[in-house]
Tab-separated table of C-alpha atoms in Angstrom:
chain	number	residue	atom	x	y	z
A	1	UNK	CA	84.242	99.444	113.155
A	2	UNK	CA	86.712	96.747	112.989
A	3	UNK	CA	89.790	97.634	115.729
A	4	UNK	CA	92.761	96.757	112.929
A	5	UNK	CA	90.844	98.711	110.297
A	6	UNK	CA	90.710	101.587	112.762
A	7	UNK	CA	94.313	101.251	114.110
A	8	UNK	CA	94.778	101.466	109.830
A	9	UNK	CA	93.220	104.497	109.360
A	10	UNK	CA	94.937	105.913	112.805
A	11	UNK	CA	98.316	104.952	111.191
A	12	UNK	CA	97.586	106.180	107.619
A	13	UNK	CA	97.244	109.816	109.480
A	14	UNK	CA	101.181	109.651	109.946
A	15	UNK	CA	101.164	111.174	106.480
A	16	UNK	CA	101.826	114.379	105.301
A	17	UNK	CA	98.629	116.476	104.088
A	18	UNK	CA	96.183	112.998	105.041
A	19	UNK	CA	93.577	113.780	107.347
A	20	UNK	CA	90.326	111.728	109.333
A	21	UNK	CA	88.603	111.442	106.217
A	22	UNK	CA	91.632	110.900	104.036
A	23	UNK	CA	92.685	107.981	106.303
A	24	UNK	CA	89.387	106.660	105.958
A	25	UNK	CA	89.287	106.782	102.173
A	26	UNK	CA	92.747	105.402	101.844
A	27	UNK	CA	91.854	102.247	104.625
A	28	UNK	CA	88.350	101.621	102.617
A	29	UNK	CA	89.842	102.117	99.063
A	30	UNK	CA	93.392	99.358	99.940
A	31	UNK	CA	90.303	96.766	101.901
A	32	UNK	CA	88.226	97.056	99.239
A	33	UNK	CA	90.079	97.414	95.762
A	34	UNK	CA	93.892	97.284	96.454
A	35	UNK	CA	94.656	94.229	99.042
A	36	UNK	CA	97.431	93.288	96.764
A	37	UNK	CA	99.157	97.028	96.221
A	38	UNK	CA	98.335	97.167	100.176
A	39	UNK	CA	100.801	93.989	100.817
A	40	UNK	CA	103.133	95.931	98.547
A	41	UNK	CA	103.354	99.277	100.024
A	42	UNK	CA	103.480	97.245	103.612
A	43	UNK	CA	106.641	95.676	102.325
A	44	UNK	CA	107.965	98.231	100.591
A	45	UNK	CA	107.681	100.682	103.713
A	46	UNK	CA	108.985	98.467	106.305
A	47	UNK	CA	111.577	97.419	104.309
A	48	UNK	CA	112.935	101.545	103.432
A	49	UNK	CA	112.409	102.315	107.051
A	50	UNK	CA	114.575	99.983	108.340
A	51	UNK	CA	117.173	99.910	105.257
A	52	UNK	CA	117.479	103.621	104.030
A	53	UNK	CA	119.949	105.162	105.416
A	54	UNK	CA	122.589	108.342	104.359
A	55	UNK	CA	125.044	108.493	101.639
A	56	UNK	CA	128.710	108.996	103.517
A	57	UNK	CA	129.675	111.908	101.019
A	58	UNK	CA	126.261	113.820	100.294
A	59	UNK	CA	124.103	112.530	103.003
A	60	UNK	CA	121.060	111.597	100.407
A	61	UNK	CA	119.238	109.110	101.320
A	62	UNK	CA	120.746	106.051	100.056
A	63	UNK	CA	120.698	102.259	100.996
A	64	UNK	CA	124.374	101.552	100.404
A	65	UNK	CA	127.473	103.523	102.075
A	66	UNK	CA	127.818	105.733	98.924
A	67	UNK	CA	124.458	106.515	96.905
A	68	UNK	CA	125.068	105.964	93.233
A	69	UNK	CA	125.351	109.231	92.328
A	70	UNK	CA	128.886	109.971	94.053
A	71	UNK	CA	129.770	106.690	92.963
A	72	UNK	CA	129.637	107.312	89.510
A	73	UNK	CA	132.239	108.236	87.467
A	74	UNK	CA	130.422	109.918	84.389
A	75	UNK	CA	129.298	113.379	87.171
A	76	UNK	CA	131.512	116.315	86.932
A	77	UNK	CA	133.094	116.178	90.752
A	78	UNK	CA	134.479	119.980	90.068
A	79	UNK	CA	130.734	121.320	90.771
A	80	UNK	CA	129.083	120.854	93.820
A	81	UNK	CA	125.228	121.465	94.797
A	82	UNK	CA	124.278	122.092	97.777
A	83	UNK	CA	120.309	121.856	98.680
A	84	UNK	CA	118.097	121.553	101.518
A	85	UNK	CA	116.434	118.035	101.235
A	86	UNK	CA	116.569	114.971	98.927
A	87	UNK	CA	113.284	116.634	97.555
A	88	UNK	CA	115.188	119.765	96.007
A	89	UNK	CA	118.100	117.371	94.875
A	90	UNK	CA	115.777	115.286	92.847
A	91	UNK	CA	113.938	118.508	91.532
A	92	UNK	CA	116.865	119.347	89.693
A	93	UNK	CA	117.978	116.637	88.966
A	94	UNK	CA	114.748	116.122	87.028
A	95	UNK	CA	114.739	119.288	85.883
A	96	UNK	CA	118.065	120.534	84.400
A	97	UNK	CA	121.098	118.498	82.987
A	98	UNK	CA	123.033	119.248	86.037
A	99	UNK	CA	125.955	116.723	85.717
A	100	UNK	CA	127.681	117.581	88.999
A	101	UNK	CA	127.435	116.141	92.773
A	102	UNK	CA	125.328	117.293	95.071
A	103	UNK	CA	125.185	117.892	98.971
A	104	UNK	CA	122.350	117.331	100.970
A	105	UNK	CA	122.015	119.920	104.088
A	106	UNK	CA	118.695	117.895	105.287
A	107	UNK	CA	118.119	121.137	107.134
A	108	UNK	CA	118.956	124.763	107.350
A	109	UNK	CA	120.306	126.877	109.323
A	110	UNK	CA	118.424	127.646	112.496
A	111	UNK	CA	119.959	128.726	115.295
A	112	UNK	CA	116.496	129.282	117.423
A	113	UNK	CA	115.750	125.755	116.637
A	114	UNK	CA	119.355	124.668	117.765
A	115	UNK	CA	120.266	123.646	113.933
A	116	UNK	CA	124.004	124.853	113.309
A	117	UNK	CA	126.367	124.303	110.872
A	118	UNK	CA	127.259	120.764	112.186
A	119	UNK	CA	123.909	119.510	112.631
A	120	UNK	CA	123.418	120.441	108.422
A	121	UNK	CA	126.761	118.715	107.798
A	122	UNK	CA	128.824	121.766	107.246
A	123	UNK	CA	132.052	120.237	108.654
A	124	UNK	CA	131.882	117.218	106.049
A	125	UNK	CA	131.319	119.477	103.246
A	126	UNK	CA	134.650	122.117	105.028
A	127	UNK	CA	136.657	118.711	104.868
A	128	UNK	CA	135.090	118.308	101.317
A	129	UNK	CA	135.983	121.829	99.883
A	130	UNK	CA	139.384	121.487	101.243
A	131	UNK	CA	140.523	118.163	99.322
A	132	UNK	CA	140.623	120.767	96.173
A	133	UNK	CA	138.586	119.168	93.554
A	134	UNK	CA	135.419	121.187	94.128
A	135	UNK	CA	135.653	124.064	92.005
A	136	UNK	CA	132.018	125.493	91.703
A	137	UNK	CA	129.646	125.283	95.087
A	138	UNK	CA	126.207	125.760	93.500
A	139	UNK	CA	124.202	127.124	96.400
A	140	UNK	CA	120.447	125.877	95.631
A	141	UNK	CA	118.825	126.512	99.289
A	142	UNK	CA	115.789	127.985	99.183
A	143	UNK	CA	114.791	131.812	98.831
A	144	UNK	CA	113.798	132.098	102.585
A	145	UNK	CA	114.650	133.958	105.208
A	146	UNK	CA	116.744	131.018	106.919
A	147	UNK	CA	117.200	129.546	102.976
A	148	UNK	CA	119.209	132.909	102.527
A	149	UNK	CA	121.316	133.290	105.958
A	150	UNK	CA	122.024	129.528	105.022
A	151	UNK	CA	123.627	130.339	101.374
A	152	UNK	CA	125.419	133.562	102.817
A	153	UNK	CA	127.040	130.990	105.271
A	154	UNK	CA	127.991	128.734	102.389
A	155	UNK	CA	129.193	131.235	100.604
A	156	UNK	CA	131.992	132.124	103.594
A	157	UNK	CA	133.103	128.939	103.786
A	158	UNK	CA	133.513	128.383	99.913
A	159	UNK	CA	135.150	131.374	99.644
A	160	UNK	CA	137.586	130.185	102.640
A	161	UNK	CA	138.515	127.624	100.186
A	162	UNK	CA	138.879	129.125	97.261
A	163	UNK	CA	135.636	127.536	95.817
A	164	UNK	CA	133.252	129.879	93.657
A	165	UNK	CA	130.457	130.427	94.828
A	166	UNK	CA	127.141	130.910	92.634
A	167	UNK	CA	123.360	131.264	93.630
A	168	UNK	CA	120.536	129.940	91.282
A	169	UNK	CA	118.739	133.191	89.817
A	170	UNK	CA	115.414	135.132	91.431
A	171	UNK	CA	113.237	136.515	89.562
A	172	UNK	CA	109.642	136.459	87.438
A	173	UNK	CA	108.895	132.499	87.294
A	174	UNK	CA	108.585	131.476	83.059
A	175	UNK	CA	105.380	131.731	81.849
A	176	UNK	CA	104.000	133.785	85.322
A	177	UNK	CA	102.359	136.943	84.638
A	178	UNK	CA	103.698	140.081	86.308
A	179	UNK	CA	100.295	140.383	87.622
A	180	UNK	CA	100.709	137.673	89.653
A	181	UNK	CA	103.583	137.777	90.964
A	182	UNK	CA	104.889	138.569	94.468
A	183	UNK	CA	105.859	142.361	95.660
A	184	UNK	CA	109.485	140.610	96.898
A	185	UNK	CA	110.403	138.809	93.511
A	186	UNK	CA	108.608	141.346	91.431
A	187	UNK	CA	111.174	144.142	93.401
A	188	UNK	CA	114.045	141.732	92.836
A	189	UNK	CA	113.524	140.799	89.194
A	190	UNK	CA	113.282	144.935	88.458
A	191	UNK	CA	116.674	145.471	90.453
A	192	UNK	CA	118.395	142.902	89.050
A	193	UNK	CA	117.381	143.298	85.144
A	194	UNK	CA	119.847	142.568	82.389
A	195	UNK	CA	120.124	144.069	79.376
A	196	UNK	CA	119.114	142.689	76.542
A	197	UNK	CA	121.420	141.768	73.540
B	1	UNK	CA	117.982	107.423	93.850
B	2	UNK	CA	118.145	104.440	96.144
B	3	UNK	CA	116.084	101.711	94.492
B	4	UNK	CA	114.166	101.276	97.480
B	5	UNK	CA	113.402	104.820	97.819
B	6	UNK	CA	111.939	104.168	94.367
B	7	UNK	CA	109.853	101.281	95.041
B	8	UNK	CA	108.133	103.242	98.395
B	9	UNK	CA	107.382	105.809	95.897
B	10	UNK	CA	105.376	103.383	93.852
B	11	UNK	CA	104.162	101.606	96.250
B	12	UNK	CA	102.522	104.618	97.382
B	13	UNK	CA	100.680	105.067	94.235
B	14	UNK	CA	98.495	102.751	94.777
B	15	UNK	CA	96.547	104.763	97.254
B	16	UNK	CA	93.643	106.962	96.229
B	17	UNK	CA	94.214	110.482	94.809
B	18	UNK	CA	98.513	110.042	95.013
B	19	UNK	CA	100.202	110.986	91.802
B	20	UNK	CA	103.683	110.715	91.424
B	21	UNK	CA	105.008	114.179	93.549
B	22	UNK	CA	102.793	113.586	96.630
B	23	UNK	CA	104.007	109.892	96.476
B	24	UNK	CA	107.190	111.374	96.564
B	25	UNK	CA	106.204	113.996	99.055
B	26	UNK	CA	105.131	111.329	101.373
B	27	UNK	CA	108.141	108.888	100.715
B	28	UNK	CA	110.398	111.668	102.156
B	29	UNK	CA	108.397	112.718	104.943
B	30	UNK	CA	108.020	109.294	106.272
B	31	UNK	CA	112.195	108.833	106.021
B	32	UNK	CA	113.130	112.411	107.315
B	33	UNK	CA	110.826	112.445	110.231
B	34	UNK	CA	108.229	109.615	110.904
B	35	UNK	CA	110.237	106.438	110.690
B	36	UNK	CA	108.611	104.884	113.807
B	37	UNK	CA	105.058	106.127	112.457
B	38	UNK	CA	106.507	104.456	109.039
B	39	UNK	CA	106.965	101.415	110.369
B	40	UNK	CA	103.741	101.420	112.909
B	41	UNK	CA	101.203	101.903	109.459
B	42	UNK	CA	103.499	99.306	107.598
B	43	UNK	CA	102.373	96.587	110.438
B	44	UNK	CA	98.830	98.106	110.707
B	45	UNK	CA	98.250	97.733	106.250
B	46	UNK	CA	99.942	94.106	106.420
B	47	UNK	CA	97.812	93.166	109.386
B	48	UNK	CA	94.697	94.717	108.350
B	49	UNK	CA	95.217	93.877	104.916
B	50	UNK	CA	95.991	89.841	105.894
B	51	UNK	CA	93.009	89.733	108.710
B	52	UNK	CA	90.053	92.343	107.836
B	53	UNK	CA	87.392	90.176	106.104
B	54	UNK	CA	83.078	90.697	106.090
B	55	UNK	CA	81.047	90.538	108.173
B	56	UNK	CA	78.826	87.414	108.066
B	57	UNK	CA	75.453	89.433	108.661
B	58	UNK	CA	76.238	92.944	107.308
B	59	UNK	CA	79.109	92.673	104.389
B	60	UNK	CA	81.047	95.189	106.344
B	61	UNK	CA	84.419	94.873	107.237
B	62	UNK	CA	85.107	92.992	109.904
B	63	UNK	CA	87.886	90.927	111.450
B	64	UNK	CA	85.504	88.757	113.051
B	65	UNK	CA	82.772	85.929	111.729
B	66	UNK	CA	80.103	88.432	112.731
B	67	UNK	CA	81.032	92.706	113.397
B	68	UNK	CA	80.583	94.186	116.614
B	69	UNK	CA	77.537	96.398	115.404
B	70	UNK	CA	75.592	92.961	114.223
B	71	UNK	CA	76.655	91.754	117.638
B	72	UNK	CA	75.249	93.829	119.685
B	73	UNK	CA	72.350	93.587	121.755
B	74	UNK	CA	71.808	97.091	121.918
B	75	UNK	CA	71.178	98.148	117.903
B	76	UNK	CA	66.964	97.142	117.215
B	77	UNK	CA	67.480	94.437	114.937
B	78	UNK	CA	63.454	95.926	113.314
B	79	UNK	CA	65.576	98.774	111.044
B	80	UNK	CA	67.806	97.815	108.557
B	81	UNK	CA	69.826	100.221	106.757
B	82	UNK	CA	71.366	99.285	103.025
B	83	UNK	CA	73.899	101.403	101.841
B	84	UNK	CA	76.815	100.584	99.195
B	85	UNK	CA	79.913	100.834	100.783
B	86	UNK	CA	81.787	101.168	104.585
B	87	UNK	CA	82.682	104.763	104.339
B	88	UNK	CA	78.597	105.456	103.822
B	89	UNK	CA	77.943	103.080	106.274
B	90	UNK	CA	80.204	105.093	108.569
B	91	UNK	CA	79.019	108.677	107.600
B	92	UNK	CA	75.654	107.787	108.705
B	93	UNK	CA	76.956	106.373	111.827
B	94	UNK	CA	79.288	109.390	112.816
B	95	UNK	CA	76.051	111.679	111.435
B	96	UNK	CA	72.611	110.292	113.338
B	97	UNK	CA	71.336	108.760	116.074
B	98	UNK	CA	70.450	105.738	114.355
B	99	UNK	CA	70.744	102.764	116.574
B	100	UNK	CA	69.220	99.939	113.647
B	101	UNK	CA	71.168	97.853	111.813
B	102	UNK	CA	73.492	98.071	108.748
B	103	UNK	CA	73.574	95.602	105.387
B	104	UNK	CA	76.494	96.697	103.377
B	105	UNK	CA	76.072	95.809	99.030
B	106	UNK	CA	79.858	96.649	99.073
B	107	UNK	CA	78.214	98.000	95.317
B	108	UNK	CA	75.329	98.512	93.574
B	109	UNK	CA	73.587	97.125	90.449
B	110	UNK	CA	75.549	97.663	87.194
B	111	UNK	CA	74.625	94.699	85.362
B	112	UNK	CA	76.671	96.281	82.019
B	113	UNK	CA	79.844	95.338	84.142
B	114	UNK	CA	78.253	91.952	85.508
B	115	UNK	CA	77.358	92.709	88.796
B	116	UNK	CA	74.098	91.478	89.614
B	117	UNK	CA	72.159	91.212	92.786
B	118	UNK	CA	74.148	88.223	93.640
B	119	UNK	CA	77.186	90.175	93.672
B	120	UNK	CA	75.823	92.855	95.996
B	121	UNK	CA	74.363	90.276	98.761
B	122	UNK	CA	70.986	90.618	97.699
B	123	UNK	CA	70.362	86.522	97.919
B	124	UNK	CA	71.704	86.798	101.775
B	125	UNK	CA	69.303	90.107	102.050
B	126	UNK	CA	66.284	88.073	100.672
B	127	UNK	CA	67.438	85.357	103.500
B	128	UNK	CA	67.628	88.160	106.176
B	129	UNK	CA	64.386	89.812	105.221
B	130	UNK	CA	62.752	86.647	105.234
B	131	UNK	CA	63.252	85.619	108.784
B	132	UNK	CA	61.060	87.926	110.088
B	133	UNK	CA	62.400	90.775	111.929
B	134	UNK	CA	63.198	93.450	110.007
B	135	UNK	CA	60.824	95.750	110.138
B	136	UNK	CA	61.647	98.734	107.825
B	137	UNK	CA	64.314	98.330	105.039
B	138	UNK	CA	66.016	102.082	104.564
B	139	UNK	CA	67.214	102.421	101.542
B	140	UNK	CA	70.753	104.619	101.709
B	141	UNK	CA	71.972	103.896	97.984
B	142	UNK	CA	73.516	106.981	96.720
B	143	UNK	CA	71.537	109.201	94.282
B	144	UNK	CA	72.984	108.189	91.115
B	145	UNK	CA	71.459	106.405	88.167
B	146	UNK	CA	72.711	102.834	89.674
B	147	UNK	CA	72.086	103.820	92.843
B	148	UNK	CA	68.462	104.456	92.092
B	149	UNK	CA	68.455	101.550	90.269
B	150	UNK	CA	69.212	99.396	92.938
B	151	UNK	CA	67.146	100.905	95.479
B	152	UNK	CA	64.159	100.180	93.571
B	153	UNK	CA	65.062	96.953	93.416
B	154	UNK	CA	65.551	96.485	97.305
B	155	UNK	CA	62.443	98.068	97.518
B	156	UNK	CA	60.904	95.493	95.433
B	157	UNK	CA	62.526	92.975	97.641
B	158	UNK	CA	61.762	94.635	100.857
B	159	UNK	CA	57.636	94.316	99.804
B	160	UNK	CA	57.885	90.926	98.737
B	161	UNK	CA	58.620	90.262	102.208
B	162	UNK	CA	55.876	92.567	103.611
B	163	UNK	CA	58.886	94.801	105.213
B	164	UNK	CA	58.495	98.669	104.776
B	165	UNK	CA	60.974	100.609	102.224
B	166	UNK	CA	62.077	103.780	102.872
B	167	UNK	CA	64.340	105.969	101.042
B	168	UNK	CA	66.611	109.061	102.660
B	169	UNK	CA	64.939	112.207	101.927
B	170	UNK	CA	65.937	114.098	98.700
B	171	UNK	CA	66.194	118.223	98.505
B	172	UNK	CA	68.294	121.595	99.337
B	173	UNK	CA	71.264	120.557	101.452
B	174	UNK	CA	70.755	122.395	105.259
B	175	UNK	CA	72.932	126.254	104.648
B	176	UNK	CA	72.715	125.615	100.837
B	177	UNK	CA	71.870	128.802	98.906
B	178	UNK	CA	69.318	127.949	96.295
B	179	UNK	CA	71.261	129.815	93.348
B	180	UNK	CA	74.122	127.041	93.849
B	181	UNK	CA	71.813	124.231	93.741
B	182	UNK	CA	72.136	122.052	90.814
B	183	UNK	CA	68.468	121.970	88.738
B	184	UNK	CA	67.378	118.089	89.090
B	185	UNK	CA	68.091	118.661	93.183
B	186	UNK	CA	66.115	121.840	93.598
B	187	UNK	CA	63.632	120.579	91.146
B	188	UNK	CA	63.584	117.732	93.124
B	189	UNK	CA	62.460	119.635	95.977
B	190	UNK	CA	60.464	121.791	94.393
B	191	UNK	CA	58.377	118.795	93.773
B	192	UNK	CA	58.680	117.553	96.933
B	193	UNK	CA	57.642	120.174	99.014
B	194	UNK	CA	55.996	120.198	102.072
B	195	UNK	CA	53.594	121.821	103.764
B	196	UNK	CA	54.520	123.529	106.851
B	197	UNK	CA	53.064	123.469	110.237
């Protein structure tokens, strides 16, 4: 085989979920079908590693000092977001018709792993909660173990400040059957039932 | 999101089997933790893409006039192996001991979308054939209706040359169960049964 098209297929492995064969695949199917899309992802990937960088008030990823969500003046700076990665932000932000700002952790909290507060940011967003305008912290980590130590340390701090602090609901996904569904969230959803109207 | 975030994200599409969210997926993996792998399979996909060509013998991909396997003085240039693309070219290399040689269609016949045995090599096969030293022609072509097709046109060719056709064998893949068979396979070897020793 061809050295560059193995070095290719070596490289394309850098990718999450792509294995030998997937490699292989992607190598044959760009050499054979796709030189043109292959020049454009090339570009396109050199040019975001070197140019992507973080936004200075939600550390998204973002190519200019402030990503053009804080910049813009039509979001609703009295909530604030707070999530674990840029995937979560743009989850619901496709999702809901959040209008607020969001903070980006990229992390969690993880002591074992040497992740504390400052290494997720936490002393940006303390500065940020104290310049008053926050009124809401919407605390969207995720429901894990660390996810949850994470939002009860968020919580402190917005609470330090006078900020509310809310939690996205757990319970029974929409449209999951009970069946289904996992002892933990199934035990949740049952404590935390409302009634109905 | 950053524009260029956006255009990695498409860019990524244009590999095999990536949808939107694992375009995504991988756009955000690449930025949060792989940037030097990032840029590494950006050079390798321009490179590969600018300087992998064919083969002059074999059709394969090759970044040289003639591939290393062509070039070699240790493959026995009396078996010649035909399949339709690189990736079966390469299964049967990673799979046997086969130490012939390889003549990549990079296709088959499909003459209702204009690809004829020009398109597939055949004239250069004809050429090959008719120097003198192939020996046996084995006819990889997958089993499909076009893939049938063609190999019983390359068998044609092959006996117009007085050079031997031979086709992989047909039957119940090896740790198969029968009951998960599908019919024209196990009738297929039903048929073809032989006798043992």
């Amino acid at each position: 085989m061809s050295s560059l098209l193995e070095q290719l297929i070596e490289a394309f492995r850098v990718l999450p979920g792509v294995g030998q064969k997937t490699a292989q695949r992607m190598a044959y199917h760009v050499l054979e079908r796709e030189r043109d899309g292959g020049r454009r992802l090339a570009a396109a990937l050199a040019d975001a590693v070197e140019r992507v960088g973080h936004c200075g008030r939600c550390r998204d990823f973002s190519e200019s000092e402030v990503c053009a969500t804080c910049a813009s003046a039509s979001r609703d700076a009295q909530q604030l977001c707070v999530v674990e990665s840029p995937a979560d932000r743009l989850a619901i932000e496709q999702a809901t018709g959040y209008r607020g700002l969001y903070f980006v952790l990229q992390g969690r909290l993880s002591p074992l792993d040497g992740i504390g507060p400052r290494e997720i940011g936490l002393d940006r967003l303390d500065t940020r909660l104290g310049e008053g305008e926050v009124q809401e912290l919407i605390i969207a980590t995720n429901p894990t173990v660390e996810g949850e130590a994470t939002a009860h340390y968020l919580a402190q701090l917005a609470r330090q400040h006078r900020v509310k602090p809310s939690r996205l609901a757990h319970g029974v996904p929409l449209g999951g059957e009970l069946e289904y569904v996992d002892r933990g969230t199934l035990s949740h959803a049952f404590g935390s039932r409302s009634e109905m109207a």
